Coordinates of C-alpha atoms and ligand atoms in Angstrom, one line a residue:
M15 CA 19.4 14.6 9.3
K16 CA 15.8 15.5 9.7
A17 CA 13.4 12.6 10.5
A18 CA 9.9 12.1 11.8
V19 CA 10.3 9.8 14.8
V20 CA 7.7 7.8 16.8
H21 CA 8.6 7.9 20.5
A22 CA 5.4 6.6 22.0
F23 CA 2.2 5.2 20.5
D24 CA 0.0 7.7 22.3
R25 CA 2.1 10.8 21.2
P26 CA 2.4 12.6 17.9
L27 CA 5.6 12.1 15.8
S28 CA 8.4 14.5 16.5
V29 CA 10.3 15.9 13.6
K30 CA 13.9 16.3 14.8
D31 CA 17.6 16.0 14.0
V32 CA 19.0 12.4 14.2
P33 CA 22.3 11.0 13.0
V34 CA 22.6 9.9 9.4
P35 CA 22.7 6.1 9.4
T36 CA 25.7 4.1 8.1
P37 CA 25.1 1.4 5.5
G38 CA 26.3 -2.0 6.6
D39 CA 27.3 -5.0 4.5
G40 CA 25.0 -5.4 1.5
E41 CA 23.3 -2.1 2.2
V42 CA 23.0 1.3 0.6
L43 CA 22.5 4.8 1.9
V44 CA 19.6 6.5 0.1
R45 CA 19.0 10.2 0.1
I46 CA 15.2 10.4 0.3
E47 CA 13.4 12.7 -2.2
T48 CA 9.8 11.7 -1.6
S49 CA 8.0 9.5 0.9
G50 CA 4.4 8.4 0.8
L51 CA 2.1 8.3 3.8
C52 CA 0.4 4.9 4.0
H53 CA -2.3 3.9 6.5
T54 CA 0.2 1.3 7.8
D55 CA 2.4 4.1 9.0
I56 CA -0.4 5.4 11.0
H57 CA -1.1 2.0 12.5
A58 CA 2.6 1.7 13.2
A59 CA 2.7 5.1 14.9
H60 CA -0.3 4.1 17.1
G61 CA 0.8 0.6 17.8
D62 CA -2.6 -0.7 16.5
W63 CA -1.7 -4.2 15.5
P64 CA -0.9 -7.4 17.4
V65 CA 2.8 -7.3 16.4
K66 CA 4.0 -3.8 17.3
P67 CA 7.2 -1.9 16.3
A68 CA 9.6 -0.8 19.1
P69 CA 9.8 3.0 19.7
P70 CA 11.8 5.0 18.9
F71 CA 11.5 4.3 15.2
I72 CA 11.1 6.2 11.9
P73 CA 8.0 5.0 9.9
G74 CA 7.7 5.2 6.1
H75 CA 7.8 2.4 3.5
E76 CA 7.2 4.4 0.3
G77 CA 10.6 6.2 0.3
V78 CA 12.1 7.1 -3.0
G79 CA 15.5 8.6 -3.4
I80 CA 19.0 8.5 -4.8
V81 CA 21.7 6.0 -3.8
E82 CA 24.4 8.1 -2.2
R83 CA 26.7 5.5 -0.7
L84 CA 27.3 1.8 -1.1
G85 CA 28.1 -0.4 1.9
R86 CA 30.5 -3.3 1.5
G87 CA 29.4 -5.9 -1.0
A88 CA 26.3 -3.9 -2.1
A89 CA 25.9 -5.3 -5.6
G90 CA 23.8 -4.3 -8.5
L91 CA 23.5 -0.6 -7.8
A92 CA 25.6 2.5 -8.3
E93 CA 25.7 5.9 -6.7
G94 CA 23.2 8.1 -8.3
D95 CA 20.6 5.4 -9.0
R96 CA 17.0 6.3 -8.1
V97 CA 15.5 3.6 -6.0
A98 CA 12.4 2.8 -3.9
V99 CA 12.6 1.4 -0.4
P100 CA 9.5 -0.8 0.1
W101 CA 7.8 -2.5 3.1
L102 CA 9.7 -5.7 2.2
G103 CA 13.0 -4.4 3.4
W104 CA 14.7 -7.8 3.5
A105 CA 13.9 -11.5 3.2
C106 CA 16.1 -14.5 3.8
G107 CA 16.1 -15.8 0.2
A108 CA 16.4 -19.4 1.3
C109 CA 13.2 -20.5 3.1
E110 CA 10.4 -22.3 1.4
Y111 CA 8.5 -19.1 0.8
C112 CA 11.4 -17.1 -0.6
A113 CA 12.4 -20.0 -2.8
S114 CA 8.9 -20.4 -4.2
G115 CA 8.3 -16.8 -5.2
W116 CA 6.5 -15.8 -2.0
E117 CA 9.3 -13.8 -0.3
T118 CA 6.5 -11.5 1.0
L119 CA 5.6 -14.4 3.4
C120 CA 9.2 -15.0 4.6
E121 CA 9.1 -15.5 8.4
S122 CA 12.5 -13.8 8.8
Q123 CA 11.6 -10.7 6.8
R124 CA 12.4 -7.1 7.9
N125 CA 9.9 -4.4 7.3
T126 CA 10.8 -0.9 6.4
G127 CA 9.4 1.7 8.8
Y128 CA 8.3 -1.0 11.2
S129 CA 11.1 -3.4 12.3
V130 CA 13.8 -1.2 10.7
N131 CA 13.8 2.6 10.2
G132 CA 11.9 3.9 7.2
G133 CA 11.6 6.8 4.8
F134 CA 10.2 9.6 6.9
A135 CA 13.7 11.0 7.0
E136 CA 16.3 12.7 4.8
Y137 CA 18.3 9.4 4.6
V138 CA 17.5 5.8 5.0
V139 CA 19.7 2.6 4.9
A140 CA 18.3 -0.2 2.8
S141 CA 19.3 -3.7 1.6
A142 CA 20.7 -3.3 -1.9
A143 CA 19.0 -6.5 -3.0
F144 CA 15.5 -5.4 -1.9
V145 CA 15.2 -1.8 -3.1
G146 CA 13.3 -1.3 -6.3
R147 CA 14.8 0.5 -9.3
V148 CA 12.7 3.5 -10.4
P149 CA 12.6 3.7 -14.2
V150 CA 13.9 6.8 -15.8
G151 CA 11.0 9.2 -16.5
V152 CA 8.9 8.1 -13.5
D153 CA 8.2 11.2 -11.3
P154 CA 9.5 10.5 -7.8
L155 CA 6.2 12.0 -6.5
D156 CA 4.4 9.2 -8.4
A157 CA 7.0 6.5 -7.6
A158 CA 6.4 6.9 -3.8
P159 CA 2.8 5.8 -3.7
L160 CA 3.5 3.0 -6.2
T161 CA 6.1 1.6 -3.8
C162 CA 3.3 0.3 -1.4
A163 CA -0.2 1.4 -2.6
G164 CA 0.7 0.5 -6.2
V165 CA 2.4 -2.8 -5.7
T166 CA 0.0 -4.0 -3.0
T167 CA -3.1 -3.5 -5.2
Y168 CA -1.4 -4.7 -8.3
K169 CA -0.6 -7.9 -6.5
A170 CA -4.1 -8.1 -5.0
V171 CA -5.6 -7.9 -8.5
K172 CA -3.1 -10.5 -9.7
V173 CA -4.0 -13.0 -7.0
S174 CA -7.7 -12.4 -7.6
G175 CA -7.2 -13.8 -11.1
A176 CA -9.5 -11.0 -12.5
R177 CA -10.2 -11.5 -16.2
S178 CA -11.8 -9.4 -18.9
S179 CA -15.3 -10.9 -18.4
D180 CA -15.2 -10.2 -14.6
L181 CA -16.9 -7.6 -12.5
V182 CA -14.4 -6.4 -9.9
A183 CA -15.7 -4.4 -6.9
V184 CA -13.1 -2.2 -5.1
Y185 CA -14.2 -1.3 -1.6
G186 CA -12.4 1.9 -0.3
I187 CA -11.1 4.4 -2.8
G188 CA -8.0 6.0 -1.3
G189 CA -4.3 5.6 -1.7
L190 CA -4.7 1.9 -2.5
G191 CA -8.2 1.8 -3.9
H192 CA -7.6 4.4 -6.7
L193 CA -4.8 2.2 -8.0
A194 CA -6.8 -1.0 -7.5
V195 CA -9.4 0.4 -9.9
Q196 CA -6.8 1.0 -12.5
Y197 CA -5.1 -2.5 -12.2
A198 CA -8.5 -4.1 -12.5
R199 CA -9.2 -2.1 -15.6
I200 CA -5.8 -3.1 -17.0
A201 CA -6.8 -6.7 -16.5
G202 CA -9.8 -5.9 -18.7
A203 CA -12.5 -6.2 -16.0
A204 CA -15.5 -4.0 -15.4
V205 CA -15.1 -2.1 -12.2
V206 CA -17.5 -0.9 -9.5
A207 CA -16.0 1.5 -6.9
V208 CA -17.5 1.7 -3.4
D209 CA -16.8 4.4 -0.9
V210 CA -18.6 6.8 1.4
V211 CA -17.0 10.0 0.1
D212 CA -18.3 11.5 -3.2
S213 CA -15.1 13.2 -4.2
K214 CA -13.3 9.8 -4.0
L215 CA -15.9 8.2 -6.1
K216 CA -15.5 11.0 -8.7
V217 CA -11.7 10.2 -8.8
A218 CA -12.5 6.5 -9.2
H219 CA -14.9 7.3 -12.1
E220 CA -12.2 9.5 -13.8
L221 CA -9.8 6.6 -13.5
G222 CA -12.0 4.2 -15.3
A223 CA -14.5 2.8 -12.8
D224 CA -17.6 1.8 -14.8
Y225 CA -19.9 2.1 -11.8
V226 CA -19.7 3.9 -8.5
V227 CA -21.7 3.3 -5.3
N228 CA -21.7 5.7 -2.3
A229 CA -22.3 3.3 0.6
A230 CA -23.4 6.1 2.8
C231 CA -26.6 6.6 0.8
E232 CA -27.0 3.3 -1.0
D233 CA -26.6 -0.3 0.0
P234 CA -23.6 -1.5 -2.0
V235 CA -24.6 -5.2 -1.7
A236 CA -28.0 -4.5 -3.4
A237 CA -26.3 -2.2 -6.0
I238 CA -23.7 -4.8 -7.0
K239 CA -26.2 -7.7 -6.9
A240 CA -28.3 -5.7 -9.3
L241 CA -25.3 -5.7 -11.7
G242 CA -25.1 -9.5 -11.4
G243 CA -22.8 -9.7 -8.4
A244 CA -19.0 -9.3 -8.3
D245 CA -16.6 -12.0 -9.5
V246 CA -13.9 -10.3 -7.4
A247 CA -14.0 -7.9 -4.5
V248 CA -10.9 -6.2 -3.3
V249 CA -11.1 -4.5 0.1
T250 CA -8.9 -1.6 0.9
A251 CA -11.2 0.1 3.4
V252 CA -10.1 0.4 7.0
S253 CA -13.1 -0.9 9.0
P254 CA -14.6 -4.4 9.1
K255 CA -18.1 -3.4 7.7
P256 CA -16.9 -3.0 4.1
F257 CA -15.3 -6.5 4.3
Q258 CA -18.7 -7.9 5.2
Q259 CA -20.4 -6.0 2.5
A260 CA -17.8 -7.0 0.0
Y261 CA -18.4 -10.7 0.9
A262 CA -22.1 -10.3 0.5
S263 CA -21.8 -8.6 -2.9
L264 CA -20.0 -11.6 -4.5
R265 CA -21.6 -13.9 -7.0
R266 CA -21.1 -17.7 -6.8
R267 CA -17.4 -18.7 -7.2
G268 CA -16.5 -15.1 -6.2
R269 CA -13.1 -14.3 -4.8
L270 CA -12.7 -11.9 -1.9
V271 CA -9.3 -10.3 -1.4
F272 CA -8.5 -8.8 2.0
V273 CA -5.9 -6.0 1.6
A274 CA -6.6 -3.4 4.2
L275 CA -5.7 -4.0 7.9
P276 CA -8.2 -2.4 10.1
A277 CA -7.3 -1.8 13.8
D278 CA -10.5 -3.7 14.5
N279 CA -9.3 -7.1 13.5
H280 CA -12.4 -9.3 13.1
V281 CA -15.1 -9.9 10.5
D282 CA -18.0 -12.4 10.5
I283 CA -18.3 -14.6 7.5
P284 CA -20.9 -17.3 7.2
I285 CA -19.7 -20.8 6.7
F286 CA -22.8 -22.1 4.9
E287 CA -22.9 -19.6 2.1
T288 CA -19.1 -19.8 1.7
V289 CA -19.4 -23.5 1.1
L290 CA -22.5 -23.6 -1.0
N291 CA -21.4 -20.6 -3.2
G292 CA -17.9 -21.8 -3.6
I293 CA -16.4 -18.6 -2.3
T294 CA -12.6 -18.0 -2.0
V295 CA -11.3 -15.6 0.7
V296 CA -7.6 -14.7 0.3
G297 CA -5.3 -12.3 2.1
S298 CA -2.8 -10.4 0.0
I299 CA 0.2 -8.6 1.5
V300 CA 2.3 -6.1 -0.5
G301 CA 4.2 -7.7 -3.5
T302 CA 7.5 -9.2 -4.4
R303 CA 10.4 -7.4 -6.0
V304 CA 9.2 -8.6 -9.4
D305 CA 5.7 -7.3 -8.7
L306 CA 7.2 -3.9 -7.8
A307 CA 9.2 -3.8 -11.0
E308 CA 6.1 -4.6 -13.0
T309 CA 4.1 -1.9 -11.1
F310 CA 6.8 0.7 -12.1
E311 CA 6.9 -0.7 -15.7
L312 CA 3.1 -0.1 -16.1
H313 CA 3.5 3.4 -14.8
A314 CA 6.5 4.1 -17.1
R315 CA 4.3 3.0 -20.0
G316 CA 1.6 5.5 -19.1
Q317 CA -0.9 2.8 -18.0
T318 CA -1.5 4.2 -14.5
R319 CA -2.2 7.6 -12.9
V320 CA -1.2 8.4 -9.3
I321 CA -3.4 10.9 -7.5
R322 CA -1.4 12.5 -4.7
E323 CA -0.9 15.7 -2.7
S324 CA 2.5 17.0 -1.5
R325 CA 3.4 18.0 2.0
R326 CA 6.6 18.9 3.9
L327 CA 7.8 16.4 6.4
E328 CA 7.2 18.9 9.2
Q329 CA 3.4 18.5 8.4
V330 CA 3.5 14.8 9.3
N331 CA 1.0 15.0 12.2
E332 CA -1.4 17.2 10.4
A333 CA -1.2 14.9 7.4
I334 CA -2.0 11.8 9.6
G335 CA -5.0 13.6 10.9
Q336 CA -6.3 14.4 7.4
V337 CA -5.9 10.8 6.3
E338 CA -7.7 9.6 9.5
R339 CA -10.6 11.9 8.8
A340 CA -10.7 10.8 5.2
E341 CA -10.1 14.3 3.9
V342 CA -7.5 13.2 1.3
D343 CA -8.8 11.8 -2.0
A344 CA -5.8 9.4 -2.5
R345 CA -2.2 9.7 -1.3
I346 CA -0.1 12.2 0.7
V347 CA 3.5 12.3 -0.4
F348 CA 6.2 14.1 1.7
D349 CA 8.5 16.1 -0.6
L350 CA 11.9 16.3 1.0
R351 CA 13.7 17.9 -2.0
Ligands
ZN419 ZN1 1.7 0.7 2.9
ZN420 ZN1 12.6 -16.4 3.5

């Protein structure tokens, strides 16, 4: 099968022929139709984070495709089902986190496209219990970005507790941010979108953002304070500065949700203001299987729009460059059909 493989962190991916994997106990073989390119895949390929994957490996955690073969004991699925293979590839199901609805925090979890091979390939093996069912009528090109960008921002808005009377600031309008805007709108909140690229802000406005701020020409903190300050700020931008700006744009009792994972891992937050203003800072990592099902459900009901551009898998390195240079308004999806 064709796959995009990382051989070394300082080299481009190579698109080559590798053997089709065999599903083990409780696993399924999925023939990939579409596969989204997330910034996490780029960090994985570069070995940017403290915990690194081990080359050679196949990135990709927004793979969507058809179940082609069931391994022994793979329950709940049939050949021909369309499924999504998310970042949370497997969790133990028994630890304190799994048992309390926080399987995304399981310390034994396996991560697709990171600790196990992912969806930048014609086939992937996945745990039958952890794939998401893609509802009939959802376009596989839409389903791919929903599998990480969608569920991640859906969960971030959920943990923020955003309500109809809130002002939600979304910092960074890309694959994640354009969906965060929509989930905040679905929660009924007013939304202010912040980015440094006008075309992305135009997308945010079309998707329902009430206000847009170009942080390259205007101070987003002053602009948001002029609106009364944000009750919630969700940060999907990949450098520390927007995290700091997002913090500063909160009103009292504001909630700051960290979502993006910049290679530069530190941000300065003042203790005094955090205490006196009653600020909450919370990290939010992807979403559970239930969150993913809800994300798909909203899309099937026509509540969300996915902005994406298709590429062939052979264009993977070029696509990574375009994402790094912020030349893509939202998501790139590899179409392997
Ligand atoms: Zn992702
Ligand atoms: Zn667990």
